[in-house]
Short mmCIF file of C-alpha atoms and ligand atoms in Angstrom, two decimals:
data_model
loop_
_atom_site.label_atom_id
_atom_site.label_comp_id
_atom_site.label_asym_id
_atom_site.label_seq_id
_atom_site.Cartn_x
_atom_site.Cartn_y
_atom_site.Cartn_z
CA UNK A 197 7.78 -18.67 -20.19
CA UNK A 198 9.35 -15.29 -22.06
CA UNK A 199 10.60 -12.48 -19.58
CA UNK A 200 8.39 -9.42 -19.63
CA UNK A 201 9.10 -6.81 -22.56
CA UNK A 202 11.23 -4.44 -21.65
CA UNK A 203 9.29 -1.37 -23.08
CA UNK A 204 11.47 1.89 -24.61
CA UNK A 205 9.40 4.30 -22.90
CA UNK A 206 10.42 8.37 -23.70
CA UNK A 207 8.63 10.15 -20.77
CA UNK A 208 8.29 13.79 -21.57
CA UNK A 209 7.48 16.19 -18.58
CA UNK A 210 8.25 20.28 -18.07
CA UNK A 211 9.24 19.26 -14.27
CA UNK A 212 10.50 16.33 -12.68
CA UNK A 213 11.07 15.98 -8.90
CA UNK A 214 13.63 16.18 -7.47
CA UNK A 215 15.51 18.51 -10.59
CA UNK A 216 12.56 21.55 -10.64
CA UNK A 217 8.94 21.45 -9.27
CA UNK A 218 5.79 23.41 -9.13
CA UNK A 219 3.32 20.83 -7.98
CA UNK A 220 2.65 17.11 -8.26
CA UNK A 221 3.02 16.70 -12.15
CA UNK A 222 7.32 17.11 -11.09
CA UNK A 223 6.45 14.08 -8.04
CA UNK A 224 4.46 12.07 -10.89
CA UNK A 225 7.12 12.17 -13.69
CA UNK A 226 9.85 11.56 -10.88
CA UNK A 227 8.17 8.41 -9.79
CA UNK A 228 7.00 7.08 -12.82
CA UNK A 229 10.26 7.13 -14.46
CA UNK A 230 11.77 5.48 -10.80
CA UNK A 231 9.01 2.80 -11.36
CA UNK A 232 9.28 1.97 -14.46
CA UNK A 233 13.41 2.06 -13.83
CA UNK A 234 13.39 -0.52 -11.14
CA UNK A 235 10.41 -2.69 -13.30
CA UNK A 236 13.75 -3.09 -15.88
CA UNK A 237 12.41 -0.81 -18.40
CA UNK A 238 14.17 1.69 -20.61
CA UNK A 239 12.31 4.79 -19.16
CA UNK A 240 14.38 7.92 -20.49
CA UNK A 241 13.12 11.06 -18.63
CA UNK A 242 12.61 14.33 -21.11
CA UNK A 243 12.65 17.71 -18.98
CA UNK A 244 14.06 21.15 -19.95
CA UNK A 245 17.30 22.38 -18.52
CA UNK A 246 16.02 25.53 -16.53
CA UNK A 247 18.87 27.15 -14.67
CA UNK A 248 17.44 26.32 -11.58
CA UNK A 249 18.34 23.19 -11.75
CA UNK A 250 21.38 21.49 -9.71
CA UNK A 251 23.57 19.43 -12.51
CA UNK A 252 26.06 18.30 -9.85
CA UNK A 253 23.16 16.53 -7.40
CA UNK A 254 21.80 14.67 -10.91
CA UNK A 255 25.25 14.44 -11.79
CA UNK A 256 24.63 16.16 -15.57
CA UNK A 257 27.11 15.48 -18.28
CA UNK A 258 27.30 16.41 -22.22
CA UNK A 259 26.04 14.08 -24.14
CA UNK A 260 28.74 13.37 -26.54
CA UNK A 261 26.85 14.21 -30.31
CA UNK A 262 24.39 16.20 -28.58
CA UNK A 263 25.61 19.58 -28.32
CA UNK A 264 24.84 22.93 -30.22
CA UNK A 265 21.65 21.41 -32.24
CA UNK A 266 19.66 23.38 -34.21
CA UNK A 267 16.34 23.59 -34.76
CA UNK A 268 13.72 26.36 -35.67
CA UNK A 269 10.50 27.79 -33.85
CA UNK A 270 9.15 29.45 -36.39
CA UNK A 271 11.64 32.21 -37.54
CA UNK A 272 13.01 31.82 -34.50
CA UNK A 273 16.50 29.71 -34.39
CA UNK A 274 16.64 27.82 -31.50
CA UNK A 275 20.56 26.21 -30.72
CA UNK A 276 20.64 23.28 -27.81
CA UNK A 277 22.46 20.39 -26.02
CA UNK A 278 21.54 17.64 -24.29
CA UNK A 279 23.06 16.34 -20.72
CA UNK A 280 22.54 13.08 -19.61
CA UNK A 281 21.96 12.51 -15.58
CA UNK A 282 20.09 10.26 -12.80
CA UNK A 283 17.12 10.54 -11.12
CA UNK A 284 17.26 8.96 -7.03
CA UNK A 285 17.18 4.99 -7.93
CA UNK A 286 18.93 5.76 -11.46
CA UNK A 287 16.76 6.63 -14.05
CA UNK A 288 18.48 8.29 -16.83
CA UNK A 289 16.36 11.93 -17.12
CA UNK A 290 18.23 13.78 -20.20
CA UNK A 291 18.07 17.87 -19.76
CA UNK A 292 17.17 20.03 -22.72
CA UNK A 293 19.60 22.47 -22.10
CA UNK A 294 18.81 26.19 -23.97
CA UNK A 295 19.78 29.28 -21.26
CA UNK A 296 17.60 31.60 -23.85
CA UNK A 297 14.61 29.58 -23.07
CA UNK A 298 15.33 28.08 -19.35
CA UNK A 299 16.91 30.46 -17.33
CA UNK A 300 14.05 32.37 -16.77
CA UNK A 301 12.97 33.33 -13.02
CA UNK A 302 10.63 30.87 -12.90
CA UNK A 303 9.58 27.51 -13.98
CA UNK A 304 6.47 28.64 -16.23
CA UNK A 305 6.14 32.15 -17.38
CA UNK A 306 3.74 34.95 -18.80
CA UNK A 307 6.22 35.71 -21.92
CA UNK A 308 4.72 36.17 -24.95
CA UNK A 309 7.56 33.21 -25.69
CA UNK A 310 5.76 30.51 -23.67
CA UNK A 311 5.03 28.63 -26.33
CA UNK A 312 7.68 28.25 -27.93
CA UNK A 313 9.62 27.39 -24.89
CA UNK A 314 7.75 24.08 -24.63
CA UNK A 315 7.57 23.70 -28.85
CA UNK A 316 10.82 23.82 -28.56
CA UNK A 317 11.83 21.50 -26.00
CA UNK A 318 9.38 18.81 -27.02
CA UNK A 319 11.17 18.90 -30.91
CA UNK A 320 14.15 19.00 -29.03
CA UNK A 321 13.60 15.92 -27.15
CA UNK A 322 12.21 14.23 -30.04
CA UNK A 323 15.03 14.78 -32.17
CA UNK A 324 17.28 13.68 -29.23
CA UNK A 325 15.84 10.54 -29.58
CA UNK A 326 16.54 10.51 -33.28
CA UNK A 327 20.22 11.72 -32.36
CA UNK A 328 20.99 8.58 -30.19
CA UNK A 329 19.40 6.45 -32.72
CA UNK A 330 16.64 5.40 -30.42
CA UNK A 331 13.43 4.21 -31.17
CA UNK A 332 11.10 4.17 -28.01
CA UNK A 333 7.89 2.42 -27.89
CA UNK A 334 5.96 5.04 -26.21
CA UNK A 335 6.49 8.42 -26.13
CA UNK A 336 4.66 9.82 -23.21
CA UNK A 337 3.65 13.21 -23.02
CA UNK A 338 2.00 14.93 -20.03
CA UNK A 339 -0.03 18.15 -19.63
CA UNK A 340 0.68 20.75 -22.33
CA UNK A 341 3.62 21.86 -22.37
CA UNK A 342 4.19 18.36 -24.53
CA UNK A 343 1.08 17.73 -25.82
CA UNK A 344 2.70 18.14 -29.33
CA UNK A 345 4.39 15.51 -29.54
CA UNK A 346 1.53 13.08 -30.98
CA UNK A 347 0.96 15.71 -33.88
CA UNK A 348 4.64 16.11 -34.55
CA UNK A 349 5.11 12.51 -35.04
CA UNK A 350 1.92 12.24 -37.62
CA UNK A 351 3.40 15.35 -39.50
CA UNK A 352 6.80 16.66 -39.69
CA UNK A 353 8.37 13.40 -38.43
CA UNK A 354 6.07 11.33 -39.81
CA UNK A 355 9.01 9.46 -42.52
CA UNK A 356 11.40 9.07 -39.24
CA UNK A 357 12.03 5.49 -39.25
CA UNK A 358 12.67 5.25 -35.37
CA UNK A 359 9.20 6.43 -35.08
CA UNK A 360 7.85 3.75 -37.24
CA UNK A 361 6.12 1.86 -34.52
CA UNK A 362 6.00 4.66 -31.58
CA UNK A 363 2.66 4.73 -30.04
CA UNK A 364 1.59 8.40 -28.24
CA UNK A 365 0.38 8.19 -24.51
CA UNK A 366 -0.97 12.30 -23.28
CA UNK A 367 -1.55 11.93 -19.61
CA UNK A 368 -3.98 15.32 -18.26
CA UNK A 369 -2.97 16.25 -15.12
CA UNK A 370 -4.31 19.48 -15.43
CA UNK A 371 -7.01 21.06 -18.03
CA UNK A 372 -7.38 23.93 -16.51
CA UNK A 373 -3.67 24.54 -18.05
CA UNK A 374 -4.15 24.15 -22.02
CA UNK A 375 -1.48 26.03 -23.23
CA UNK A 376 -3.42 28.92 -25.71
CA UNK A 377 -1.55 31.02 -28.03
CA UNK A 378 -2.51 33.05 -30.86
CA UNK A 379 -3.15 31.54 -34.63
CA UNK A 380 -1.42 34.18 -36.12
CA UNK A 381 1.46 32.45 -34.25
CA UNK A 382 0.61 28.54 -36.82
CA UNK A 383 4.38 29.12 -38.02
CA UNK A 384 5.70 28.03 -34.81
CA UNK A 385 4.30 24.55 -34.84
CA UNK A 386 6.66 23.84 -38.39
CA UNK A 387 3.87 22.32 -40.12
CA UNK A 388 3.71 21.64 -44.34
CA UNK A 389 0.77 23.39 -45.75
CA UNK A 390 -0.72 20.51 -46.13
CA UNK A 391 -0.72 19.16 -42.51
CA UNK A 392 -2.57 22.57 -41.69
CA UNK A 393 -6.04 20.99 -41.92
CA UNK A 394 -4.90 18.90 -39.18
CA UNK A 395 -5.28 21.67 -36.67
CA UNK A 396 -8.65 22.02 -34.87
CA UNK A 397 -10.84 24.13 -37.00
CA UNK A 398 -13.15 25.88 -34.70
CA UNK A 399 -10.19 27.08 -32.44
CA UNK A 400 -8.45 28.24 -35.47
CA UNK A 401 -10.94 30.13 -37.03
CA UNK A 402 -11.69 32.06 -33.29
CA UNK A 403 -7.92 32.84 -33.75
CA UNK A 404 -6.55 30.56 -31.07
CA UNK A 405 -4.23 27.63 -30.67
CA UNK A 406 -4.72 24.95 -28.20
CA UNK A 407 -1.51 22.81 -27.26
CA UNK A 408 -4.08 20.64 -25.35
CA UNK A 409 -7.19 19.80 -27.54
CA UNK A 410 -4.15 18.80 -30.21
CA UNK A 411 -2.93 16.52 -27.70
CA UNK A 412 -6.03 15.55 -27.18
CA UNK A 413 -7.28 14.60 -30.82
CA UNK A 414 -3.68 13.06 -31.95
CA UNK A 415 -2.69 10.95 -29.21
CA UNK A 416 -3.39 7.17 -29.18
CA UNK A 417 -4.72 6.82 -25.65
CA UNK A 418 -5.24 9.97 -23.19
CA UNK A 419 -5.27 9.53 -19.94
CA UNK A 420 -5.64 11.66 -16.46
CA UNK A 421 -4.40 11.26 -12.86
CA UNK A 422 -7.87 9.20 -11.46
CA UNK A 423 -10.96 7.40 -12.70
CA UNK A 424 -13.42 10.11 -10.84
CA UNK A 425 -11.77 13.10 -12.96
CA UNK A 426 -11.83 10.98 -15.88
CA UNK A 427 -15.59 10.79 -16.36
CA UNK A 428 -16.07 15.28 -14.91
CA UNK A 429 -13.57 16.07 -17.26
CA UNK A 430 -16.32 14.54 -20.35
CA UNK A 431 -18.84 17.56 -18.61
CA UNK A 432 -19.27 20.93 -19.33
CA UNK A 433 -18.71 21.51 -15.58
CA UNK A 434 -15.24 20.30 -15.39
CA UNK A 435 -13.45 20.27 -19.68
CA UNK A 436 -12.58 23.70 -19.65
CA UNK A 437 -14.10 23.81 -23.16
CA UNK A 438 -12.32 20.33 -24.02
CA UNK A 439 -15.70 18.42 -23.40
CA UNK A 440 -16.46 17.85 -26.47
CA UNK A 441 -12.75 16.59 -27.73
CA UNK A 442 -12.83 14.29 -24.64
CA UNK A 443 -15.57 12.49 -25.53
CA UNK A 444 -15.20 11.81 -28.93
CA UNK A 445 -11.82 9.82 -27.95
CA UNK A 446 -13.94 7.86 -24.54
CA UNK A 447 -13.23 4.78 -25.84
CA UNK A 448 -9.71 5.60 -25.71
CA UNK A 449 -9.50 7.50 -22.26
CA UNK A 450 -8.86 6.37 -19.02
CA UNK A 451 -7.98 7.70 -15.14
CA UNK A 452 -4.86 6.13 -13.32
CA UNK A 453 -4.80 7.12 -10.06
CA UNK A 454 -0.92 8.28 -9.50
CA UNK A 455 0.61 6.67 -6.84
CA UNK A 456 3.38 8.16 -3.34
CA UNK A 457 6.50 7.74 -3.46
CA UNK A 458 6.67 6.42 0.51
CA UNK A 459 10.93 7.09 -0.09
CA UNK A 460 10.24 10.42 -0.12
CA UNK A 461 6.82 10.73 1.67
CA UNK A 462 6.79 8.23 5.01
CA UNK A 463 7.33 9.60 8.44
CA UNK A 464 9.30 6.41 9.08
CA UNK A 465 12.07 7.30 7.03
CA UNK A 466 11.63 11.15 6.45
CA UNK A 467 14.82 12.84 6.19
CA UNK A 468 13.07 16.36 6.52
CA UNK A 469 11.96 15.23 10.67
CA UNK A 470 14.53 14.95 13.34
CA UNK A 471 12.10 12.14 14.60
CA UNK A 472 10.63 9.43 13.33
CA UNK A 473 6.89 7.32 13.48
CA UNK A 474 4.53 4.56 12.79
CA UNK A 475 0.85 4.03 14.04
CA UNK A 476 2.46 2.41 16.55
CA UNK A 477 4.24 5.44 17.74
CA UNK A 478 2.06 8.33 17.47
CA UNK A 479 3.43 10.54 20.66
CA UNK A 480 6.16 11.45 18.36
CA UNK A 481 3.68 13.02 15.78
CA UNK A 482 2.40 14.81 18.45
CA UNK A 483 6.13 15.91 19.68
CA UNK A 484 6.79 17.31 16.29
CA UNK A 485 3.63 19.07 16.38
CA UNK A 486 4.75 20.85 19.95
CA UNK A 487 8.43 21.53 18.23
CA UNK A 488 6.86 22.90 15.24
CA UNK A 489 4.17 25.19 16.53
CA UNK A 490 7.17 26.66 19.34
CA UNK A 491 9.07 26.88 16.08
CA UNK A 492 6.07 28.66 14.13
CA UNK A 493 5.77 31.00 16.61
CA UNK A 494 2.61 29.16 18.02
CA UNK A 495 0.75 28.92 20.78
CA UNK A 496 2.02 25.16 21.88
CA UNK A 497 -0.94 23.37 23.15
CA UNK A 498 -1.35 19.75 22.70
CA UNK A 499 -4.22 19.67 22.61
CA UNK A 500 -5.23 22.09 20.61
CA UNK A 501 -5.79 20.68 17.05
CA UNK A 502 -3.44 21.75 14.49
CA UNK A 503 -4.38 21.80 10.66
CA UNK A 504 -2.44 22.17 7.97
CA UNK A 505 -2.41 23.18 4.11
CA UNK A 506 0.22 23.12 1.37
CA UNK A 507 -0.71 24.38 -1.78
CA UNK A 508 -0.14 26.48 -4.95
CA UNK A 509 -2.48 28.91 -4.37
CA UNK A 510 -4.74 28.76 -7.49
CA UNK A 511 -8.61 28.92 -7.81
CA UNK A 512 -9.22 24.96 -8.75
CA UNK A 513 -8.17 24.84 -4.45
CA UNK A 514 -11.37 26.53 -3.72
CA UNK A 515 -9.40 28.75 -1.30
CA UNK A 516 -12.68 31.04 -1.21
CA UNK A 517 -14.59 28.56 0.86
CA UNK A 518 -12.20 29.64 3.78
CA UNK A 519 -12.96 33.40 3.97
CA UNK A 520 -15.74 32.44 6.17
CA UNK A 521 -15.64 29.35 7.50
CA UNK A 522 -12.28 29.80 9.16
CA UNK A 523 -12.83 32.85 10.65
CA UNK A 524 -15.73 32.05 12.10
CA UNK A 525 -14.29 28.62 13.47
CA UNK A 526 -11.25 30.20 15.00
CA UNK A 527 -13.75 32.20 16.56
CA UNK A 528 -15.34 29.56 18.19
CA UNK A 529 -13.35 26.53 18.53
CA UNK A 530 -9.70 25.54 19.46
CA UNK A 531 -7.92 24.90 16.33
CA UNK A 532 -4.22 26.07 15.60
CA UNK A 533 -3.40 26.53 11.56
CA UNK A 534 -0.40 26.10 9.70
CA UNK A 535 0.01 27.25 5.94
CA UNK A 536 2.31 26.88 3.19
CA UNK A 537 1.91 28.22 -0.79
CA UNK A 538 2.34 30.95 -2.97
CA UNK A 539 0.18 32.15 -6.31
CA UNK A 540 -2.79 34.34 -7.12
CA UNK A 541 -2.23 37.58 -4.72
CA UNK A 542 -5.70 37.37 -2.73
CA UNK A 543 -5.71 34.38 -1.53
CA UNK A 544 -2.14 35.30 -0.04
CA UNK A 545 -3.70 37.91 1.26
CA UNK A 546 -6.73 36.39 2.51
CA UNK A 547 -4.02 34.04 4.85
CA UNK A 548 -1.62 37.14 5.65
CA UNK A 549 -4.81 39.33 7.50
CA UNK A 550 -5.71 35.45 9.50
CA UNK A 551 -2.55 35.58 10.55
CA UNK A 552 -2.90 38.86 11.73
CA UNK A 553 -6.09 38.45 13.63
CA UNK A 554 -5.17 35.35 15.06
CA UNK A 555 -1.35 35.84 15.59
CA UNK A 556 -0.70 32.72 18.19
CA UNK A 557 -3.01 30.61 16.37
CA UNK A 558 -2.24 30.90 12.65
CA UNK A 559 1.17 30.47 10.80
CA UNK A 560 1.24 31.66 7.19
CA UNK A 561 4.42 31.28 5.01
CA UNK A 562 4.62 32.89 1.48
CA UNK A 563 6.64 30.96 -0.68
CA UNK A 564 7.60 27.08 -1.96
CA UNK A 565 9.47 25.13 0.85
CA UNK A 566 10.21 21.66 0.92
CA UNK A 567 11.35 21.01 4.26
CA UNK A 568 8.38 22.82 5.52
CA UNK A 569 5.68 21.08 3.73
CA UNK A 570 7.04 17.30 5.21
CA UNK A 571 6.73 18.89 8.75
CA UNK A 572 3.43 20.10 8.22
CA UNK A 573 1.93 16.82 6.77
CA UNK A 574 3.80 15.48 9.80
CA UNK A 575 2.65 17.82 12.74
CA UNK A 576 -0.60 18.39 11.53
CA UNK A 577 -3.96 16.34 12.59
CA UNK A 578 -5.92 17.51 9.53
CA UNK A 579 -5.26 18.54 5.80
CA UNK A 580 -7.39 20.91 4.24
CA UNK A 581 -7.99 20.34 0.33
CA UNK A 582 -11.46 22.15 -0.07
CA UNK A 583 -10.72 21.80 -4.02
CA UNK A 584 -13.39 23.54 -6.71
CA UNK A 585 -11.37 20.17 -8.92
CA UNK A 586 -8.80 17.80 -8.36
CA UNK A 587 -7.50 15.76 -11.16
CA UNK A 588 -5.64 13.43 -8.23
CA UNK A 589 -4.36 15.69 -5.84
CA UNK A 590 -1.49 14.47 -3.57
CA UNK A 591 -1.16 16.17 -0.29
CA UNK A 592 -4.20 14.27 0.79
CA UNK A 593 -2.28 10.68 0.05
CA UNK A 594 0.65 11.83 1.93
CA UNK A 595 -1.29 12.97 5.07
CA UNK A 596 -2.90 9.80 5.34
CA UNK A 597 0.29 8.24 5.63
CA UNK A 598 1.45 10.70 8.24
CA UNK A 599 -1.26 10.26 10.51
CA UNK A 600 -2.87 13.55 9.28
CA UNK A 601 -6.95 13.05 8.33
CA UNK A 602 -7.53 14.47 5.24
CA UNK A 603 -10.50 17.07 5.38
CA UNK A 604 -11.76 17.26 1.21
CA UNK A 605 -14.57 17.99 -1.53
CA UNK A 606 -15.72 15.04 -3.24
CA UNK A 607 -14.15 15.52 -6.80
CA UNK A 608 -11.55 13.81 -8.77
CA UNK A 609 -8.92 12.27 -7.09
CA UNK A 610 -9.98 13.06 -3.54
CA UNK A 611 -13.08 11.60 -4.19
CA UNK A 612 -11.09 8.16 -5.53
CA UNK A 613 -8.61 8.57 -2.08
CA UNK A 614 -10.54 9.60 0.86
CA UNK A 615 -13.93 7.49 2.41
CA UNK A 616 -15.73 9.63 4.53
CA UNK A 617 -15.25 8.17 8.33
CA UNK A 618 -18.69 6.67 9.97
CA UNK A 619 -18.63 6.30 13.35
CA UNK A 620 -20.71 3.65 13.76
CA UNK A 621 -18.71 1.03 11.91
CA UNK A 622 -15.27 2.51 12.52
CA UNK A 623 -14.89 2.42 8.61
CA UNK A 624 -13.24 5.64 6.63
CA UNK A 625 -10.09 7.23 6.41
CA UNK A 626 -11.07 11.83 6.07
CA UNK A 627 -14.14 13.90 5.99
CA UNK A 628 -15.47 14.27 3.09
CA UNK A 629 -17.62 17.16 1.74
CA UNK A 630 -19.89 17.43 -1.53
CA UNK A 631 -21.29 20.78 -2.61
CA UNK A 632 -18.78 23.63 -3.10
CA UNK A 633 -19.83 26.17 -0.68
CA UNK A 634 -18.79 27.09 2.98
CA UNK A 635 -21.57 25.84 5.31
CA UNK A 636 -20.27 22.83 3.59
CA UNK A 637 -16.40 23.01 4.62
CA UNK A 638 -17.93 24.72 7.74
CA UNK A 639 -20.26 21.09 8.21
CA UNK A 640 -16.39 19.36 7.59
CA UNK A 641 -14.47 21.30 9.66
CA UNK A 642 -16.77 21.07 13.06
CA UNK A 643 -17.11 17.46 12.00
CA UNK A 644 -14.01 16.73 12.14
CA UNK A 645 -13.03 18.77 15.50
CA UNK A 646 -16.01 17.04 17.04
CA UNK A 647 -14.03 13.86 16.13
CA UNK A 648 -10.99 14.74 17.16
CA UNK A 649 -12.96 15.52 20.77
CA UNK A 650 -13.28 11.98 20.83
CA UNK A 651 -10.10 9.66 21.10
CA UNK A 652 -11.43 6.55 20.34
CA UNK A 653 -13.62 7.71 16.82
CA UNK A 654 -10.18 10.07 16.62
CA UNK A 655 -8.08 7.26 16.63
CA UNK A 656 -9.62 4.65 14.34
CA UNK A 657 -9.77 7.19 11.63
CA UNK A 658 -5.91 7.61 12.11
CA UNK A 659 -4.84 4.23 12.04
CA UNK A 660 -7.33 2.97 9.01
CA UNK A 661 -5.68 6.06 6.78
CA UNK A 662 -2.38 5.18 7.79
CA UNK A 663 -3.14 1.95 6.89
CA UNK A 664 -3.80 2.86 3.34
CA UNK A 665 -1.18 1.83 0.53
CA UNK A 666 -1.19 4.16 -2.49
CA UNK A 667 2.16 2.75 -3.34
CA UNK A 668 3.84 3.74 -7.31
CA UNK A 669 3.69 -0.43 -7.89
CA UNK A 670 0.42 -0.40 -8.49
CA UNK A 671 0.22 3.18 -10.66
CA UNK A 672 3.26 1.86 -13.04
CA UNK A 673 1.57 -1.60 -13.28
CA UNK A 674 -1.23 0.23 -14.68
CA UNK A 675 0.66 2.52 -16.72
CA UNK A 676 2.44 -0.65 -18.26
CA UNK A 677 -0.51 -2.37 -19.21
CA UNK A 678 -2.32 0.70 -20.93
CA UNK A 679 1.28 0.92 -22.69
CA UNK A 680 1.12 -2.67 -23.66
CA UNK A 681 -2.61 -2.22 -25.33
CA UNK A 682 -1.60 0.81 -27.64
P1 ADP B 985 -1.21 20.16 -7.71
O1 ADP B 985 -0.04 19.33 -8.67
O2 ADP B 985 -2.31 20.95 -7.89
O3 ADP B 985 -0.06 21.80 -7.67
P2 ADP B 985 -0.91 18.12 -5.72
O4 ADP B 985 -1.47 17.95 -4.72
O5 ADP B 985 -0.47 17.26 -6.95
O6 ADP B 985 -1.08 19.13 -6.72
O7 ADP B 985 0.98 18.30 -5.69
C1 ADP B 985 1.02 18.91 -4.71
C2 ADP B 985 2.98 18.78 -4.71
O8 ADP B 985 3.35 20.33 -4.43
C3 ADP B 985 2.78 18.44 -2.84
O9 ADP B 985 3.34 17.50 -3.30
C4 ADP B 985 3.29 19.50 -2.33
O10 ADP B 985 3.85 19.19 -1.20
C5 ADP B 985 3.93 19.99 -2.88
N1 ADP B 985 3.71 22.06 -2.96
C6 ADP B 985 2.53 22.80 -3.23
N2 ADP B 985 2.83 24.07 -2.51
C7 ADP B 985 4.29 23.80 -2.14
C8 ADP B 985 4.77 24.77 -1.60
N3 ADP B 985 4.43 26.38 -1.37
N4 ADP B 985 6.27 24.10 -0.72
C9 ADP B 985 6.84 23.39 -1.11
N5 ADP B 985 5.94 22.23 -1.93
C10 ADP B 985 4.67 22.69 -2.61
C1 GLC B 986 -2.28 18.63 -11.03
C2 GLC B 986 -3.46 18.44 -10.77
C3 GLC B 986 -3.24 17.51 -9.78
C4 GLC B 986 -2.19 16.11 -9.43
C5 GLC B 986 -1.30 16.55 -10.41
C6 GLC B 986 -0.21 15.38 -10.64
O1 GLC B 986 -1.52 19.55 -11.11
O2 GLC B 986 -3.71 19.45 -9.94
O3 GLC B 986 -4.60 17.53 -8.66
O4 GLC B 986 -2.30 15.51 -8.23
O5 GLC B 986 -1.19 17.14 -11.45
O6 GLC B 986 -0.60 14.59 -11.41
#
């Protein structure tokens, strides 16, 4: 029997855990890189060398011959160098080091040159492959930031022998971010005049260039991060203007549910926790709840359920459903509530006010905090994700492993990873509601609290969730099958 094919995979991602992270893309890029490397593939992860990255921690060293390289994005000369480091588990990670673009206050900005930063990153990563004499069989792009790679491979790089057999995959993690910039910046793409007709004419005529759209048009295959979201984005309700282009590629569009990196998210080994538990040691989970409540200055009554939220605070996540539901429920039933996140001011203000109104029962931490995120997963009884849309969502899958019952809306990856609990049969892993409105969320929360008050049902629900397995082995195998089909 011949050994399994060893794929050279160039994985392009604008954030990679544990180096840089604002959300789930980082977790996925890091974990997929790790899983492919562990399976023996020649995966090389490319990511911007943000100034916030701890270069010593990932053993990043300058790659000889890849220092002070030049490229131009429109009129702007860019000088970059390449550093090679390692992800946990040993997968090589290449940092595109360019302080002029990546030494900024945050990973993403609203600066006028935001598109330039990621066009430069994408081109620099492809140039680095050429400079290393490395021929990737797959260039795997993620989200708008790297979505121009397929177009570049078909135009400016079409004569590059190393890419002669390269195939491209675009993974859409979130269609809400498309990388739109003005058509007056078309020079920044560096296309020859004869290639300009490849740009999507209706957008161009309307004065826009849409990065994600060009990934959808030119990648050999497209996937998103759950089967349900793959169907949803072909509709006007969820496609955010890209549904026509997606429908035109429906033969090449699929959904692969993300996995969980159980070396990072598992209550049996979680390094952020002072004590560990599994489905047979749930008394430890109860102790952690007591510790967290005390630490955060909340009423430490073990009998009162604790609900948690860890999230970017964006419209996607459905916080406005909580505006009326939470004060009503907090005012009428025993419940403590811990929230971690930051983002749009109206949501931050809502949680600040809620914590002020219920000082002993609601705690809000505005910001980003890995340790508190793990504590909230471990110590809470419920985890709330009433998303308006959710391509996959990771926290509900983390919650299941930590015995924390997810309360989710039936959309995208939430629909694919959480089954509504049926007390009659004892099957199901969470509380799932359908409609995006306040009564539906209130119904879901009340249902969860009613079940919590019935220990036999609750224990079953918790055990069902803890028995789920969303490991990356399955998801990585699906990606490999997709690469092989290209
Ligand atoms: P999204 O990618 O849309 O933000 P996901 O559920 O896929 O949603 O992933 C979010 C990831 O980011 C999870 O690992 C979650 O724990 C983490 N996260 C989000 N906000 C924070 C925060 N404020 N502090 C720490 N981790 C956070
Ligand atoms: C996105 C989505 C989230 C998904 C993550 C990783 O940011 O909002 O649902 O889990 O990417 O794929």
